[in-house]
Amino acid sequence: MIAEYSSRLHHYQARFRMPKEQLELLKKESQTLENNLREILSLIDQIGVLKALLRDMRDSSHNYSWTTVGDILEEQDSPEVLDEEMSNLVHYVLKKLREDQVQMADYALKSAGASIIEEGTSESYINNKAKLYWHGIGFLNYEMPPDTILQPDVHPGKCWAFAGSKGHTLIKLARKIVPAAVTMEHISEKVSPSGDISSAPKEFSVYGITKKCDGEEIFLGQFIYNKTENTIQTFELQHKAPESLLCVKLTILSNWGHPKYTCLYRFRVHGVPSEDT
């Protein structure tokens, strides 16, 4: 696979000397390469998450066999039993990975129709180190777009970053709702490749926006995401909106100490849908 990419990149380099009318084709093929590479990186991240969870579960239960409820738990040493235990452990971890702990509809979900309003959103953090180079020419950036926070696949590095500890984003929901709660999600220190999650958000506030996302701001609450607790934390709103809303503003007030940027993995909005869509 690497040899194939190398060959294609060499082909791209030669194309830089071609007429301008062929640059558009080069751009499309470069985008295809970028998408393929990101998919590979995503799969690598998923493998890392699974390995970390397996290690964590094995450390907490290495002295016991995984048996059905009511069976006597006792130490087992035979290879057959160990294989069965590992099989049960894998199925358990996979179930946990797929499980939605919140059990509430997410009206800020991109696949359901929600989106980010760029004009009301902080600029993304530019990390010059997150780039691939070919003969001194940078051709691929790793910055994730703001709508990354509206998607469910949470893996290390797949987050939207903005500079500093303060930022905001304006979200157009999938439909009008009366907001009732929000959920913030981040990765844990165990899963983080660096073992550090100081870029996680800490204090944040939520506002509802009236009219068609350009009206008055309605304060709905201020909260603290605790990085030492569950990675998925749901907060009931402190103030009720007087009407159904189509847009919500998330304002990050601080992070957990990272001096350069704050990284958001996923943000959800829950509530009661309005009859007026």
mmCIF file of C-alpha atoms in Angstrom:
data_model
loop_
_atom_site.group_PDB
_atom_site.id
_atom_site.type_symbol
_atom_site.label_atom_id
_atom_site.label_comp_id
_atom_site.label_asym_id
_atom_site.label_seq_id
_atom_site.Cartn_x
_atom_site.Cartn_y
_atom_site.Cartn_z
ATOM 1 C CA MET A 1 0.000 0.000 0.000
ATOM 2 C CA ILE A 2 2.824 2.408 0.897
ATOM 3 C CA ALA A 3 4.590 1.582 -2.367
ATOM 4 C CA GLU A 4 1.408 2.355 -4.264
ATOM 5 C CA TYR A 5 1.030 5.745 -2.547
ATOM 6 C CA SER A 6 4.718 6.502 -3.205
ATOM 7 C CA SER A 7 4.251 5.778 -6.886
ATOM 8 C CA ARG A 8 1.145 7.951 -7.070
ATOM 9 C CA LEU A 9 2.876 10.815 -5.263
ATOM 10 C CA HIS A 10 5.794 10.636 -7.704
ATOM 11 C CA HIS A 11 3.228 10.860 -10.473
ATOM 12 C CA TYR A 12 1.671 13.920 -8.796
ATOM 13 C CA GLN A 13 5.067 15.623 -8.548
ATOM 14 C CA ALA A 14 5.565 15.227 -12.279
ATOM 15 C CA ARG A 15 2.150 16.723 -12.880
ATOM 16 C CA PHE A 16 3.155 19.983 -11.202
ATOM 17 C CA ARG A 17 5.024 20.720 -14.446
ATOM 18 C CA MET A 18 1.898 20.144 -16.540
ATOM 19 C CA PRO A 19 -0.406 22.853 -17.919
ATOM 20 C CA LYS A 20 -2.834 24.592 -15.587
ATOM 21 C CA GLU A 21 -5.879 22.885 -17.093
ATOM 22 C CA GLN A 22 -4.732 19.576 -15.565
ATOM 23 C CA LEU A 23 -4.282 20.919 -12.051
ATOM 24 C CA GLU A 24 -7.953 20.346 -11.284
ATOM 25 C CA LEU A 25 -7.518 16.634 -11.937
ATOM 26 C CA LEU A 26 -4.482 16.647 -9.649
ATOM 27 C CA LYS A 27 -6.556 18.278 -6.921
ATOM 28 C CA LYS A 28 -9.269 15.604 -7.154
ATOM 29 C CA GLU A 29 -6.796 12.741 -7.025
ATOM 30 C CA SER A 30 -4.988 14.336 -4.073
ATOM 31 C CA GLN A 31 -8.318 14.512 -2.246
ATOM 32 C CA THR A 32 -8.879 10.810 -2.895
ATOM 33 C CA LEU A 33 -5.443 10.023 -1.472
ATOM 34 C CA GLU A 34 -6.157 12.173 1.578
ATOM 35 C CA ASN A 35 -9.469 10.394 2.223
ATOM 36 C CA ASN A 36 -7.829 6.974 1.932
ATOM 37 C CA LEU A 37 -5.078 7.922 4.357
ATOM 38 C CA ARG A 38 -7.534 9.325 6.876
ATOM 39 C CA GLU A 39 -9.551 6.113 6.712
ATOM 40 C CA ILE A 40 -6.388 4.117 7.461
ATOM 41 C CA LEU A 41 -5.550 6.384 10.400
ATOM 42 C CA SER A 42 -9.095 6.007 11.719
ATOM 43 C CA LEU A 43 -8.805 2.204 11.615
ATOM 44 C CA ILE A 44 -5.475 2.391 13.458
ATOM 45 C CA ASP A 45 -7.123 4.571 16.123
ATOM 46 C CA GLN A 46 -9.956 2.065 16.554
ATOM 47 C CA ILE A 47 -7.466 -0.752 17.048
ATOM 48 C CA GLY A 48 -5.686 1.333 19.692
ATOM 49 C CA VAL A 49 -8.941 1.977 21.545
ATOM 50 C CA LEU A 50 -9.798 -1.726 21.548
ATOM 51 C CA LYS A 51 -6.331 -2.683 22.834
ATOM 52 C CA ALA A 52 -6.537 -0.137 25.656
ATOM 53 C CA LEU A 53 -9.961 -1.370 26.730
ATOM 54 C CA LEU A 54 -8.798 -4.977 26.645
ATOM 55 C CA ARG A 55 -5.798 -4.148 28.829
ATOM 56 C CA ASP A 56 -8.008 -2.286 31.278
ATOM 57 C CA MET A 57 -10.536 -5.114 31.530
ATOM 58 C CA ARG A 58 -7.856 -7.797 31.881
ATOM 59 C CA ASP A 59 -6.140 -5.865 34.687
ATOM 60 C CA SER A 60 -9.388 -5.654 36.659
ATOM 61 C CA SER A 61 -10.479 -9.246 36.182
ATOM 62 C CA HIS A 62 -7.405 -11.418 35.560
ATOM 63 C CA ASN A 63 -8.088 -13.699 38.534
ATOM 64 C CA TYR A 64 -11.606 -14.660 37.559
ATOM 65 C CA SER A 65 -13.316 -16.550 34.778
ATOM 66 C CA TRP A 66 -16.192 -14.997 32.818
ATOM 67 C CA THR A 67 -19.161 -17.215 33.678
ATOM 68 C CA THR A 68 -22.932 -16.933 33.513
ATOM 69 C CA VAL A 69 -24.869 -15.396 36.384
ATOM 70 C CA GLY A 70 -25.270 -17.875 39.224
ATOM 71 C CA ASP A 71 -22.162 -19.925 38.395
ATOM 72 C CA ILE A 72 -19.366 -20.157 40.913
ATOM 73 C CA LEU A 73 -16.403 -17.943 40.073
ATOM 74 C CA GLU A 74 -13.168 -19.838 40.446
ATOM 75 C CA GLU A 75 -9.648 -19.655 39.125
ATOM 76 C CA GLN A 76 -9.010 -21.486 35.861
ATOM 77 C CA ASP A 77 -5.667 -22.365 34.301
ATOM 78 C CA SER A 78 -6.476 -24.559 31.288
ATOM 79 C CA PRO A 79 -5.856 -23.077 27.803
ATOM 80 C CA GLU A 80 -9.422 -23.892 26.745
ATOM 81 C CA VAL A 81 -10.892 -21.863 29.600
ATOM 82 C CA LEU A 82 -8.511 -18.960 28.976
ATOM 83 C CA ASP A 83 -9.505 -18.909 25.295
ATOM 84 C CA GLU A 84 -13.168 -18.858 26.266
ATOM 85 C CA GLU A 85 -12.552 -16.054 28.745
ATOM 86 C CA MET A 86 -10.754 -13.992 26.118
ATOM 87 C CA SER A 87 -13.554 -14.596 23.624
ATOM 88 C CA ASN A 88 -16.156 -13.449 26.161
ATOM 89 C CA LEU A 89 -13.998 -10.438 26.990
ATOM 90 C CA VAL A 90 -13.726 -9.405 23.333
ATOM 91 C CA HIS A 91 -17.502 -9.660 22.876
ATOM 92 C CA TYR A 92 -18.041 -7.628 26.035
ATOM 93 C CA VAL A 93 -15.675 -4.863 24.949
ATOM 94 C CA LEU A 94 -17.174 -4.701 21.456
ATOM 95 C CA LYS A 95 -20.625 -4.386 22.999
ATOM 96 C CA LYS A 96 -19.409 -1.519 25.178
ATOM 97 C CA LEU A 97 -17.859 0.203 22.169
ATOM 98 C CA ARG A 98 -21.151 0.085 20.279
ATOM 99 C CA GLU A 99 -23.341 0.964 23.246
ATOM 100 C CA ASP A 100 -24.842 4.425 23.460
ATOM 101 C CA GLN A 101 -24.713 5.331 27.137
ATOM 102 C CA VAL A 102 -26.842 8.451 26.854
ATOM 103 C CA GLN A 103 -30.042 6.884 25.471
ATOM 104 C CA MET A 104 -31.457 10.241 24.332
ATOM 105 C CA ALA A 105 -31.967 11.584 20.834
ATOM 106 C CA ASP A 106 -29.139 13.834 19.637
ATOM 107 C CA TYR A 107 -30.484 16.788 17.655
ATOM 108 C CA ALA A 108 -26.945 18.021 16.991
ATOM 109 C CA LEU A 109 -26.076 14.883 15.013
ATOM 110 C CA LYS A 110 -24.677 15.640 11.564
ATOM 111 C CA SER A 111 -26.132 12.536 9.917
ATOM 112 C CA ALA A 112 -29.591 13.620 11.145
ATOM 113 C CA GLY A 113 -29.245 17.018 9.462
ATOM 114 C CA ALA A 114 -27.451 19.210 11.999
ATOM 115 C CA SER A 115 -24.613 21.471 10.853
ATOM 116 C CA ILE A 116 -22.062 24.055 11.968
ATOM 117 C CA ILE A 117 -22.591 27.706 11.067
ATOM 118 C CA GLU A 118 -19.067 28.820 10.177
ATOM 119 C CA GLU A 119 -19.753 32.540 10.678
ATOM 120 C CA GLY A 120 -20.522 31.912 14.347
ATOM 121 C CA THR A 121 -17.612 29.550 15.002
ATOM 122 C CA SER A 122 -14.024 30.111 16.120
ATOM 123 C CA GLU A 123 -11.247 29.470 13.623
ATOM 124 C CA SER A 124 -9.629 26.046 13.705
ATOM 125 C CA TYR A 125 -6.185 25.652 15.245
ATOM 126 C CA ILE A 126 -3.494 25.227 12.581
ATOM 127 C CA ASN A 127 -0.921 22.647 13.561
ATOM 128 C CA ASN A 128 1.999 22.818 11.134
ATOM 129 C CA LYS A 129 3.384 19.568 12.502
ATOM 130 C CA ALA A 130 0.228 17.704 11.435
ATOM 131 C CA LYS A 131 1.225 17.693 7.785
ATOM 132 C CA LEU A 132 2.843 15.284 5.365
ATOM 133 C CA TYR A 133 5.666 16.493 3.133
ATOM 134 C CA TRP A 134 6.972 15.251 -0.212
ATOM 135 C CA HIS A 135 10.320 16.675 -1.302
ATOM 136 C CA GLY A 136 9.788 19.672 0.940
ATOM 137 C CA ILE A 137 6.235 20.349 -0.298
ATOM 138 C CA GLY A 138 3.474 20.090 2.310
ATOM 139 C CA PHE A 139 0.445 18.489 0.729
ATOM 140 C CA LEU A 140 -1.807 17.099 3.499
ATOM 141 C CA ASN A 141 -3.129 18.757 6.644
ATOM 142 C CA TYR A 142 -4.717 16.867 9.508
ATOM 143 C CA GLU A 143 -6.944 19.598 10.904
ATOM 144 C CA MET A 144 -10.414 18.286 11.620
ATOM 145 C CA PRO A 145 -13.339 20.571 10.686
ATOM 146 C CA PRO A 146 -15.724 21.932 13.345
ATOM 147 C CA ASP A 147 -18.507 19.513 12.367
ATOM 148 C CA THR A 148 -16.317 16.694 13.707
ATOM 149 C CA ILE A 149 -18.009 17.380 17.058
ATOM 150 C CA LEU A 150 -21.383 16.463 15.548
ATOM 151 C CA GLN A 151 -20.305 12.922 14.641
ATOM 152 C CA PRO A 152 -20.316 9.785 16.815
ATOM 153 C CA ASP A 153 -16.958 8.239 15.900
ATOM 154 C CA VAL A 154 -14.775 9.366 18.807
ATOM 155 C CA HIS A 155 -11.156 8.231 18.428
ATOM 156 C CA PRO A 156 -7.854 9.735 19.647
ATOM 157 C CA GLY A 157 -6.935 12.734 17.510
ATOM 158 C CA LYS A 158 -10.289 12.942 15.753
ATOM 159 C CA CYS A 159 -11.402 16.197 17.349
ATOM 160 C CA TRP A 160 -11.922 19.818 16.382
ATOM 161 C CA ALA A 161 -9.258 22.098 17.848
ATOM 162 C CA PHE A 162 -9.268 25.872 18.245
ATOM 163 C CA ALA A 163 -6.461 28.095 19.504
ATOM 164 C CA GLY A 164 -6.226 28.874 23.207
ATOM 165 C CA SER A 165 -8.647 27.956 25.967
ATOM 166 C CA LYS A 166 -11.630 30.041 24.864
ATOM 167 C CA GLY A 167 -13.739 29.479 21.771
ATOM 168 C CA HIS A 168 -17.251 28.971 20.485
ATOM 169 C CA THR A 169 -19.322 27.304 17.821
ATOM 170 C CA LEU A 170 -22.822 27.866 16.497
ATOM 171 C CA ILE A 171 -24.827 24.729 15.757
ATOM 172 C CA LYS A 172 -27.914 24.496 13.590
ATOM 173 C CA LEU A 173 -29.900 21.573 14.959
ATOM 174 C CA ALA A 174 -31.556 18.862 12.901
ATOM 175 C CA ARG A 175 -34.935 20.324 13.833
ATOM 176 C CA LYS A 176 -36.527 22.783 16.237
ATOM 177 C CA ILE A 177 -36.594 21.607 19.848
ATOM 178 C CA VAL A 178 -37.024 22.893 23.363
ATOM 179 C CA PRO A 179 -33.518 22.049 24.693
ATOM 180 C CA ALA A 180 -33.411 20.061 27.931
ATOM 181 C CA ALA A 181 -29.840 18.740 28.237
ATOM 182 C CA VAL A 182 -26.445 18.575 26.533
ATOM 183 C CA THR A 183 -23.730 15.934 26.465
ATOM 184 C CA MET A 184 -19.990 16.531 26.239
ATOM 185 C CA GLU A 185 -17.637 13.685 25.313
ATOM 186 C CA HIS A 186 -13.842 13.421 25.352
ATOM 187 C CA ILE A 187 -11.323 10.580 25.319
ATOM 188 C CA SER A 188 -9.768 9.272 28.550
ATOM 189 C CA GLU A 189 -6.128 9.488 29.573
ATOM 190 C CA LYS A 190 -5.852 5.695 29.176
ATOM 191 C CA VAL A 191 -6.771 5.905 25.503
ATOM 192 C CA SER A 192 -4.787 9.056 24.715
ATOM 193 C CA PRO A 193 -1.472 8.166 22.992
ATOM 194 C CA SER A 194 0.303 10.843 25.040
ATOM 195 C CA GLY A 195 -1.501 9.994 28.275
ATOM 196 C CA ASP A 196 -2.467 13.669 28.537
ATOM 197 C CA ILE A 197 -5.903 15.230 27.973
ATOM 198 C CA SER A 198 -5.200 18.755 29.216
ATOM 199 C CA SER A 199 -6.717 20.071 25.962
ATOM 200 C CA ALA A 200 -10.138 18.802 27.082
ATOM 201 C CA PRO A 201 -12.768 21.487 27.730
ATOM 202 C CA LYS A 202 -13.397 22.385 31.364
ATOM 203 C CA GLU A 203 -15.889 25.225 31.872
ATOM 204 C CA PHE A 204 -18.448 25.833 29.155
ATOM 205 C CA SER A 205 -21.773 27.563 28.670
ATOM 206 C CA VAL A 206 -24.708 26.927 26.360
ATOM 207 C CA TYR A 207 -27.007 29.461 24.711
ATOM 208 C CA GLY A 208 -30.116 29.119 22.610
ATOM 209 C CA ILE A 209 -30.415 31.438 19.599
ATOM 210 C CA THR A 210 -33.825 32.756 18.605
ATOM 211 C CA LYS A 211 -35.209 33.348 15.123
ATOM 212 C CA LYS A 212 -33.178 31.748 12.334
ATOM 213 C CA CYS A 213 -29.894 31.523 14.230
ATOM 214 C CA ASP A 214 -29.285 35.266 14.169
ATOM 215 C CA GLY A 215 -31.513 36.486 16.970
ATOM 216 C CA GLU A 216 -31.200 36.960 20.717
ATOM 217 C CA GLU A 217 -28.973 34.707 22.834
ATOM 218 C CA ILE A 218 -30.802 32.880 25.638
ATOM 219 C CA PHE A 219 -28.565 31.649 28.462
ATOM 220 C CA LEU A 220 -29.320 27.987 29.162
ATOM 221 C CA GLY A 221 -26.584 27.101 31.622
ATOM 222 C CA GLN A 222 -22.907 26.909 32.573
ATOM 223 C CA PHE A 223 -21.181 23.619 33.372
ATOM 224 C CA ILE A 224 -17.873 21.897 34.131
ATOM 225 C CA TYR A 225 -16.642 18.857 32.242
ATOM 226 C CA ASN A 226 -14.636 16.755 34.726
ATOM 227 C CA LYS A 227 -11.844 14.964 32.885
ATOM 228 C CA THR A 228 -11.377 12.457 35.750
ATOM 229 C CA GLU A 229 -14.943 11.154 35.561
ATOM 230 C CA ASN A 230 -16.832 9.294 32.837
ATOM 231 C CA THR A 231 -15.745 10.294 29.331
ATOM 232 C CA ILE A 232 -19.404 10.917 28.391
ATOM 233 C CA GLN A 233 -21.071 13.472 30.681
ATOM 234 C CA THR A 234 -24.646 14.742 30.357
ATOM 235 C CA PHE A 235 -25.813 18.014 31.901
ATOM 236 C CA GLU A 236 -29.400 19.105 32.464
ATOM 237 C CA LEU A 237 -29.892 22.687 31.366
ATOM 238 C CA GLN A 238 -30.262 25.175 34.219
ATOM 239 C CA HIS A 239 -32.698 27.437 32.393
ATOM 240 C CA LYS A 240 -35.582 26.511 30.123
ATOM 241 C CA ALA A 241 -35.947 28.184 26.744
ATOM 242 C CA PRO A 242 -39.243 30.072 26.381
ATOM 243 C CA GLU A 243 -39.702 28.747 22.849
ATOM 244 C CA SER A 244 -38.494 26.043 20.515
ATOM 245 C CA LEU A 245 -35.075 26.759 19.009
ATOM 246 C CA LEU A 246 -33.246 25.763 15.862
ATOM 247 C CA CYS A 247 -29.779 26.915 16.902
ATOM 248 C CA VAL A 248 -27.556 26.453 19.940
ATOM 249 C CA LYS A 249 -24.271 28.176 20.751
ATOM 250 C CA LEU A 250 -21.555 26.337 22.658
ATOM 251 C CA THR A 251 -19.000 28.593 24.358
ATOM 252 C CA ILE A 252 -15.842 27.091 25.884
ATOM 253 C CA LEU A 253 -14.599 29.208 28.784
ATOM 254 C CA SER A 254 -11.503 27.193 29.794
ATOM 255 C CA ASN A 255 -9.655 23.927 29.293
ATOM 256 C CA TRP A 256 -7.647 21.664 31.614
ATOM 257 C CA GLY A 257 -4.352 23.488 31.171
ATOM 258 C CA HIS A 258 -3.170 23.050 27.591
ATOM 259 C CA PRO A 259 -1.414 26.309 26.631
ATOM 260 C CA LYS A 260 -1.917 26.149 22.852
ATOM 261 C CA TYR A 261 -5.330 24.757 22.012
ATOM 262 C CA THR A 262 -8.568 23.133 23.145
ATOM 263 C CA CYS A 263 -9.892 19.987 21.485
ATOM 264 C CA LEU A 264 -13.588 19.052 21.254
ATOM 265 C CA TYR A 265 -14.554 15.487 20.392
ATOM 266 C CA ARG A 266 -18.337 15.376 20.513
ATOM 267 C CA PHE A 267 -21.173 17.620 21.657
ATOM 268 C CA ARG A 268 -24.818 16.572 21.726
ATOM 269 C CA VAL A 269 -28.053 18.471 22.291
ATOM 270 C CA HIS A 270 -31.158 16.775 23.698
ATOM 271 C CA GLY A 271 -34.694 18.041 24.113
ATOM 272 C CA VAL A 272 -38.331 17.885 23.108
ATOM 273 C CA PRO A 273 -38.992 18.266 19.391
ATOM 274 C CA SER A 274 -41.317 20.969 18.212
ATOM 275 C CA GLU A 275 -44.254 20.344 15.906
ATOM 276 C CA ASP A 276 -42.920 23.212 13.798
ATOM 277 C CA THR A 277 -39.910 21.826 11.941
#
